[in-house]
Coordinates of C-alpha atoms in Angstrom, one line a residue:
X1 CA -9.0 -30.8 -60.8
X2 CA -6.2 -32.1 -57.9
X3 CA -6.3 -30.3 -54.2
X4 CA -3.0 -28.4 -54.9
X5 CA -4.6 -27.1 -58.2
X6 CA -7.9 -25.6 -56.5
X7 CA -5.9 -23.9 -53.5
X8 CA -3.3 -22.5 -56.4
X9 CA -6.6 -21.1 -58.2
X10 CA -8.2 -19.9 -54.9
X11 CA -5.2 -18.2 -53.7
X12 CA -4.8 -16.8 -56.7
X13 CA -7.9 -15.0 -56.9
X14 CA -7.6 -14.0 -53.1
X15 CA -4.0 -12.5 -54.4
X16 CA -6.0 -10.6 -57.0
X17 CA -8.5 -9.2 -54.9
X18 CA -6.4 -7.9 -52.7
X19 CA -3.6 -6.1 -55.1
X20 CA -6.0 -5.0 -57.7
X21 CA -9.4 -4.8 -56.6
X22 CA -8.7 -3.0 -53.7
X23 CA -4.7 -2.5 -53.6
X24 CA -5.4 -0.4 -56.6
X25 CA -8.8 -0.5 -57.8
X26 CA -10.2 0.8 -54.8
X27 CA -9.4 4.5 -55.1
X28 CA -11.8 4.6 -57.8
X29 CA -14.6 4.8 -55.7
X30 CA -13.3 6.6 -52.8
X31 CA -12.0 8.9 -54.6
X32 CA -15.3 10.7 -54.8
X33 CA -15.6 10.9 -51.1
X34 CA -12.1 12.4 -50.7
X35 CA -12.8 15.1 -53.1
X36 CA -15.6 15.7 -51.9
X37 CA -13.4 16.5 -48.3
X38 CA -10.6 17.8 -49.9
X39 CA -11.8 19.4 -52.8
X40 CA -8.7 18.9 -54.5
X41 CA -9.1 19.0 -58.9
X42 CA -9.3 16.5 -61.2
X43 CA -5.6 16.6 -62.3
X44 CA -4.6 16.0 -58.6
X45 CA -6.9 13.3 -58.7
X46 CA -5.0 12.3 -61.9
X47 CA -1.8 12.6 -60.2
X48 CA -2.2 10.3 -57.6
X49 CA -3.8 7.5 -59.9
X50 CA -0.5 8.3 -61.9
X51 CA 1.7 7.7 -59.1
X52 CA 0.0 4.6 -58.3
X53 CA 1.0 3.2 -62.2
X54 CA 4.4 4.7 -62.0
X55 CA 4.8 2.2 -59.2
X56 CA 3.4 -0.2 -61.0
X57 CA 6.1 0.4 -63.5
X58 CA 8.7 -0.1 -61.4
X59 CA 7.3 -3.1 -60.0
X60 CA 6.7 -4.7 -63.3
X61 CA 10.3 -3.6 -64.7
X62 CA 11.4 -5.3 -61.1
X63 CA 9.9 -9.0 -61.4
X64 CA 10.4 -8.8 -65.2
X65 CA 14.1 -8.8 -64.2
X66 CA 14.3 -11.2 -61.1
X67 CA 15.1 -15.0 -61.2
X68 CA 12.9 -15.7 -58.8
X69 CA 13.1 -19.7 -59.7
X70 CA 12.0 -21.4 -55.7
X71 CA 11.6 -17.8 -54.0
X72 CA 8.3 -16.8 -55.6
X73 CA 5.8 -17.6 -52.9
X74 CA 8.6 -15.8 -50.0
X75 CA 8.6 -12.6 -52.8
X76 CA 4.5 -13.2 -53.1
X77 CA 3.7 -13.2 -49.2
X78 CA 5.8 -10.1 -49.1
X79 CA 5.0 -8.0 -51.6
X80 CA 1.2 -8.8 -50.4
X81 CA 2.2 -8.1 -46.8
X82 CA 3.3 -4.5 -47.9
X83 CA 0.3 -3.7 -50.2
X84 CA -2.4 -4.2 -47.1
X85 CA -0.2 -1.8 -45.4
X86 CA -0.5 0.8 -47.9
X87 CA -4.0 0.8 -48.2
X88 CA -4.2 0.9 -44.6
X89 CA -1.5 3.5 -44.1
X90 CA -3.8 5.6 -47.0
X91 CA -6.8 5.8 -43.8
X92 CA -4.1 7.3 -41.7
X93 CA -2.6 10.7 -43.0
X94 CA -4.9 14.1 -45.0
X95 CA -0.9 14.9 -46.6
X96 CA -1.1 14.3 -50.0
X97 CA 2.6 13.9 -50.6
X98 CA 1.9 11.1 -48.6
X99 CA -0.5 9.7 -51.0
X100 CA 1.4 10.1 -54.1
X101 CA 4.1 8.0 -51.9
X102 CA 1.9 5.1 -50.7
X103 CA 0.2 4.8 -53.6
X104 CA 3.4 4.0 -55.6
X105 CA 4.4 1.6 -53.0
X106 CA 0.7 0.5 -53.6
X107 CA 1.3 0.4 -57.4
X108 CA 4.7 -1.5 -57.2
X109 CA 2.9 -4.3 -54.6
X110 CA 0.4 -4.5 -57.0
X111 CA 2.5 -5.5 -60.6
X112 CA 4.8 -7.2 -58.4
X113 CA 1.9 -9.8 -57.2
X114 CA 0.0 -9.8 -60.4
X115 CA 3.1 -11.0 -62.4
X116 CA 3.8 -13.4 -59.1
X117 CA 0.8 -14.7 -58.6
X118 CA -0.3 -15.5 -62.7
X119 CA 3.0 -16.5 -63.1
X120 CA 2.3 -19.5 -60.4
X121 CA -0.9 -20.2 -61.0
X122 CA -1.0 -20.3 -65.0
X123 CA 2.4 -22.9 -64.5
X124 CA 0.4 -24.8 -61.5
X125 CA -2.8 -24.8 -64.4
X126 CA -0.3 -25.8 -67.1
X127 CA 1.7 -28.8 -65.2
X128 CA -2.1 -29.9 -64.3
X129 CA -3.6 -29.4 -68.1
X130 CA -5.8 -27.1 -66.9
X131 CA -4.6 -23.9 -68.5
X132 CA -8.4 -23.3 -69.7
X133 CA -8.7 -22.5 -66.3
X134 CA -6.7 -19.2 -66.3
X135 CA -10.4 -17.4 -66.7
X136 CA -11.4 -17.9 -63.3
X137 CA -8.0 -17.3 -61.7
X138 CA -8.2 -13.6 -63.4
X139 CA -11.9 -12.8 -62.3
X140 CA -10.1 -12.5 -58.9
X141 CA -9.8 -8.6 -59.8
X142 CA -13.5 -8.6 -60.8
X143 CA -14.4 -9.4 -57.6
X144 CA -12.3 -7.2 -55.7
X145 CA -14.1 -4.1 -57.7
X146 CA -17.6 -5.6 -57.0
X147 CA -16.4 -6.1 -53.6
X148 CA -14.7 -2.2 -52.9
X149 CA -18.0 -0.9 -55.1
X150 CA -20.7 -2.8 -52.5
X151 CA -19.0 -2.0 -49.2
X152 CA -17.0 1.7 -49.5
X153 CA -20.3 3.3 -49.2
X154 CA -21.9 1.6 -46.6
X155 CA -18.1 2.3 -44.9
X156 CA -17.7 5.2 -45.2
X157 CA -21.4 6.5 -44.3
X158 CA -19.8 5.2 -40.6
X159 CA -16.5 5.8 -40.4
X160 CA -15.9 8.7 -43.7
X161 CA -13.1 8.1 -46.1
X162 CA -10.2 6.7 -43.9
X163 CA -12.4 4.3 -41.8
X164 CA -13.0 2.9 -45.3
X165 CA -9.7 2.8 -47.0
X166 CA -8.7 1.0 -42.9
X167 CA -11.6 -1.6 -43.1
X168 CA -10.9 -2.6 -47.0
X169 CA -6.9 -3.2 -45.4
X170 CA -9.1 -5.6 -42.5
X171 CA -11.1 -7.3 -44.7
X172 CA -6.9 -8.4 -46.9
X173 CA -6.0 -9.8 -44.1
X174 CA -8.1 -12.9 -43.7
X175 CA -7.4 -13.4 -46.9
X176 CA -4.3 -13.0 -46.8
X177 CA -4.1 -15.8 -44.4
X178 CA -6.1 -18.1 -47.3
X179 CA -3.6 -17.8 -49.1
X180 CA -0.5 -18.5 -46.9
X181 CA -2.4 -22.1 -46.1
X182 CA -3.7 -22.8 -50.1
X183 CA -0.2 -21.5 -52.0
X184 CA 2.5 -24.1 -50.9
X185 CA 5.8 -24.8 -52.9
X186 CA 5.3 -28.0 -56.0
X187 CA 7.1 -31.0 -55.7
X188 CA 10.3 -31.1 -57.5
X189 CA 9.0 -34.1 -59.7
X190 CA 5.5 -31.5 -60.9
X191 CA 8.1 -28.2 -61.2
X192 CA 10.0 -30.4 -64.2
X193 CA 7.7 -32.2 -65.4
X194 CA 6.1 -28.1 -66.3
X195 CA 9.6 -27.3 -67.7
X196 CA 9.4 -29.0 -70.8
X197 CA 6.4 -26.8 -71.9
X198 CA 6.9 -25.6 -75.6
X199 CA 5.0 -22.7 -77.3
X200 CA 1.7 -23.2 -78.4
X201 CA 1.6 -24.9 -82.3
X202 CA -1.0 -21.9 -82.6
X203 CA 0.5 -19.1 -81.7
X204 CA 2.4 -16.7 -83.3
X205 CA 6.2 -16.6 -83.7
X206 CA 8.2 -15.1 -80.7
X207 CA 9.3 -12.0 -83.5
X208 CA 5.7 -11.3 -83.0
X209 CA 6.0 -10.2 -79.5
X210 CA 6.3 -7.0 -80.2
X211 CA 3.1 -5.7 -81.3
X212 CA 1.3 -8.0 -78.9
X213 CA 3.5 -6.0 -75.8
X214 CA 2.6 -1.9 -78.5
X215 CA -0.8 -2.9 -78.6
X216 CA -1.1 -4.0 -74.9
X217 CA 0.9 -0.9 -73.8
X218 CA -1.6 1.6 -75.5
X219 CA -4.6 -0.7 -74.0
X220 CA -3.1 0.6 -70.9
X221 CA -3.1 3.9 -72.0
X222 CA -7.3 3.8 -73.1
X223 CA -8.7 1.8 -70.4
X224 CA -7.2 3.0 -67.4
X225 CA -9.1 6.9 -68.0
X226 CA -12.4 4.9 -67.5
X227 CA -11.0 3.0 -65.1
X228 CA -9.9 5.8 -63.1
X229 CA -12.5 8.2 -63.7
X230 CA -16.0 6.8 -64.4
X231 CA -17.2 7.4 -60.9
X232 CA -16.6 10.8 -60.7
X233 CA -17.8 11.2 -64.6
X234 CA -21.6 10.0 -63.4
X235 CA -21.1 12.0 -60.2
X236 CA -21.1 15.0 -61.7
X237 CA -22.7 14.5 -64.1
X238 CA -26.5 16.7 -64.0
X239 CA -28.4 13.5 -66.1
X240 CA -27.2 10.4 -63.9
X241 CA -29.3 9.9 -60.8
X242 CA -28.5 7.2 -58.6
X243 CA -25.2 6.3 -56.0
X244 CA -22.2 6.7 -58.1
X245 CA -20.1 3.8 -56.8
X246 CA -23.3 1.4 -58.5
X247 CA -21.8 2.5 -61.4
X248 CA -18.4 0.7 -60.3
X249 CA -20.7 -2.1 -59.5
X250 CA -21.7 -2.6 -62.5
X251 CA -17.7 -3.0 -63.6
X252 CA -16.9 -5.4 -61.0
X253 CA -19.9 -7.6 -61.2
X254 CA -19.3 -7.4 -66.0
X255 CA -15.6 -8.0 -64.8
X256 CA -16.0 -11.5 -62.9
X257 CA -16.8 -13.7 -65.8
X258 CA -16.1 -11.7 -68.4
X259 CA -12.5 -13.7 -68.0
X260 CA -14.0 -17.0 -68.7
X261 CA -16.1 -16.0 -71.5
X262 CA -13.4 -13.9 -73.5
X263 CA -10.7 -17.3 -73.0
X264 CA -13.5 -19.2 -73.8
X265 CA -13.9 -17.9 -77.1
X266 CA -10.5 -17.5 -77.3
X267 CA -9.9 -21.0 -77.8
X268 CA -12.2 -21.1 -80.0
X269 CA -11.9 -18.4 -82.9
X270 CA -8.0 -17.7 -81.6
X271 CA -6.0 -15.6 -79.6
X272 CA -5.7 -12.7 -81.3
X273 CA -8.6 -12.4 -82.9
X274 CA -10.7 -12.3 -79.8
X275 CA -7.8 -9.8 -78.8
X276 CA -8.8 -7.6 -81.4
X277 CA -12.3 -7.9 -81.0
X278 CA -12.2 -7.5 -76.9
X279 CA -10.1 -3.6 -77.6
X280 CA -12.5 -3.0 -80.1
X281 CA -15.6 -3.1 -78.2
X282 CA -13.8 -1.8 -75.0
X283 CA -13.7 1.7 -76.9
X284 CA -17.3 1.3 -77.6
X285 CA -17.7 1.1 -74.4
X286 CA -15.1 4.2 -73.0
X287 CA -16.9 6.2 -76.1
X288 CA -20.1 6.1 -74.6
X289 CA -20.4 8.7 -72.0
X290 CA -18.2 10.7 -74.6
X291 CA -22.1 12.0 -76.1
X292 CA -24.4 11.4 -73.1
X293 CA -23.8 10.8 -69.6
X294 CA -27.3 10.0 -68.2
X295 CA -28.1 6.9 -66.2
X296 CA -28.3 4.2 -69.4
X297 CA -25.4 5.3 -70.8
X298 CA -23.5 5.3 -68.1
X299 CA -24.2 2.2 -67.2
X300 CA -24.2 0.5 -70.7
X301 CA -20.1 2.2 -70.5
X302 CA -19.5 0.3 -67.7
X303 CA -20.8 -3.2 -68.3
X304 CA -18.8 -2.8 -71.5
X305 CA -16.1 -1.7 -70.0
X306 CA -15.9 -4.6 -67.0
X307 CA -16.7 -7.2 -69.5
X308 CA -13.8 -6.4 -71.4
X309 CA -10.8 -5.0 -69.2
X310 CA -10.1 -8.0 -67.4
X311 CA -11.0 -9.9 -70.2
X312 CA -7.9 -8.4 -72.6
X313 CA -6.1 -9.1 -69.7
X314 CA -6.5 -12.6 -69.6
X315 CA -6.2 -13.1 -73.4
X316 CA -3.0 -11.6 -74.0
X317 CA -1.5 -12.6 -71.3
X318 CA -2.4 -16.2 -72.5
X319 CA -1.2 -15.7 -75.5
X320 CA 2.6 -14.2 -73.9
X321 CA 2.5 -17.6 -72.1
X322 CA 1.6 -19.5 -75.3
X323 CA 4.0 -17.7 -77.0
X324 CA 7.0 -17.7 -74.7
X325 CA 6.4 -20.4 -72.3
X326 CA 9.8 -20.4 -70.2
X327 CA 10.4 -18.2 -67.5
X328 CA 7.0 -17.4 -68.1
X329 CA 7.1 -14.7 -65.3
X330 CA 9.7 -12.8 -67.2
X331 CA 7.9 -12.3 -70.4
X332 CA 5.0 -11.6 -67.9
X333 CA 6.5 -8.5 -66.2
X334 CA 8.2 -7.3 -69.7
X335 CA 4.5 -7.0 -70.8
X336 CA 2.7 -5.9 -67.4
X337 CA 5.7 -3.1 -67.8
X338 CA 4.5 -1.9 -71.5
X339 CA 0.6 -2.2 -70.0
X340 CA 2.2 0.3 -67.4
X341 CA 3.8 2.6 -69.1
X342 CA 0.3 3.5 -70.9
X343 CA -1.0 3.8 -67.8
X344 CA 1.1 5.3 -65.6
X345 CA 0.7 8.1 -68.6
X346 CA -3.3 8.1 -68.9
X347 CA -4.6 9.7 -65.6
X348 CA -2.7 12.2 -66.0
X349 CA -3.2 13.7 -69.7
X350 CA -7.1 12.3 -68.9
X351 CA -6.8 14.7 -66.0
X352 CA -5.1 17.8 -67.0
X353 CA -7.0 17.7 -70.4
X354 CA -10.9 18.1 -68.3
X355 CA -9.5 20.2 -65.4
X356 CA -8.7 22.3 -68.8
X357 CA -11.8 21.9 -71.0
X358 CA -13.8 21.2 -67.8
X359 CA -15.0 18.0 -68.9
X360 CA -14.2 14.3 -69.6
X361 CA -16.0 14.2 -73.2
X362 CA -11.7 15.2 -74.6
X363 CA -10.0 12.4 -72.9
X364 CA -12.6 9.3 -73.7
X365 CA -12.1 10.0 -77.2
X366 CA -8.7 10.0 -76.9
X367 CA -8.5 6.7 -75.0
X368 CA -11.3 5.6 -77.7
X369 CA -8.6 6.0 -80.4
X370 CA -6.0 4.9 -78.9
X371 CA -7.4 1.4 -77.8
X372 CA -8.6 1.5 -81.8
X373 CA -5.0 2.2 -82.4
X374 CA -3.8 -0.5 -80.7
X375 CA -6.4 -3.1 -81.9
X376 CA -5.1 -2.4 -85.3
X377 CA -1.7 -3.4 -83.8
X378 CA -2.2 -7.0 -84.2
X379 CA -3.8 -7.5 -87.7
X380 CA -0.1 -9.2 -88.6
X381 CA -1.0 -11.9 -86.3
X382 CA -4.2 -13.1 -87.6
X383 CA -1.9 -14.7 -90.5
X384 CA -0.7 -17.1 -87.7
X385 CA -3.6 -18.5 -86.7
X386 CA -5.2 -19.2 -89.8
X387 CA -2.0 -20.6 -90.9
X388 CA -2.5 -23.2 -87.7
X389 CA -5.8 -23.5 -88.6
X390 CA -5.9 -24.7 -91.9
X391 CA -2.6 -27.2 -90.6
X392 CA -4.8 -29.0 -88.9
X393 CA -7.4 -29.0 -91.2

């Protein structure tokens, strides 16, 4: 691996830690502390999450429409600065309406960073024949989740909920400095080599992309219920014993190697088939706490969830880029927009349902059903991988 490719990979990982692991998902582990302090309802918690995901939808749509060309790096840097600021400002106010605005802006930046960083890193890996390392890049989300789960509780014990947001932002500044050093423009000759990319012969045709977008959108709608509320479920359960934040740590630890594992499985058994199986497996993890919220069940659920949600993203986005390798940031933007639309709706519905029934059980059943339907949407793509396999014999 060349030095520049290695630096792009590390810089991309750090970008995902800032935007996704901390800017986006640290809310899950800080949420119980905020609820304890301000006593707002599950529905309000869901609406706060939804405002973030609405921003994520807007950011994905904007990223998909922009003609960035050689401006991707400065745009990425601006978005990272904005992401860090929105994380920090969460600790400077206790006004819920301001939180709505900050979580919205954080969502916009998260999507923009995800799409642009993925485009930069995946393009660089493809140019150097290292596309199989995409799983390493996506592991940045799991690293950020695990990190926030480890440090949030001790920071909260000293500086309360607001100091936690500020401390996380300060840590992000350190990572940002490395990103500036590592992600620099690629030479024109290298860019020209990558411009001749063709769709993978093992990938479904472009016309099948609609089924991938539908499935991935339903994934966004279903997975986010656990992604938003699993720590709160543990916190409220009388049969769970231990630190609820450790449940989120399990999610992060399981997510770190998952991207590499699912990527390897996809290369061997086919991307559509692997995506379908991973979504069904995730559905199993999501539904478990609907039957029991004891310590073992929640840890198993957290592990399965962590082992699948970023793996699904890795496989889906890699598959999308194989189907449409030219202008990758645009197709990734549209795919992410569908995902964002789903996860924008999920927390509000789940939070309102949990508030009405005084339980997360029905929300978890619904989320599982949505994931299964999304997986079934992929079945039509299996025939293309079978045809490709036969042609190589």
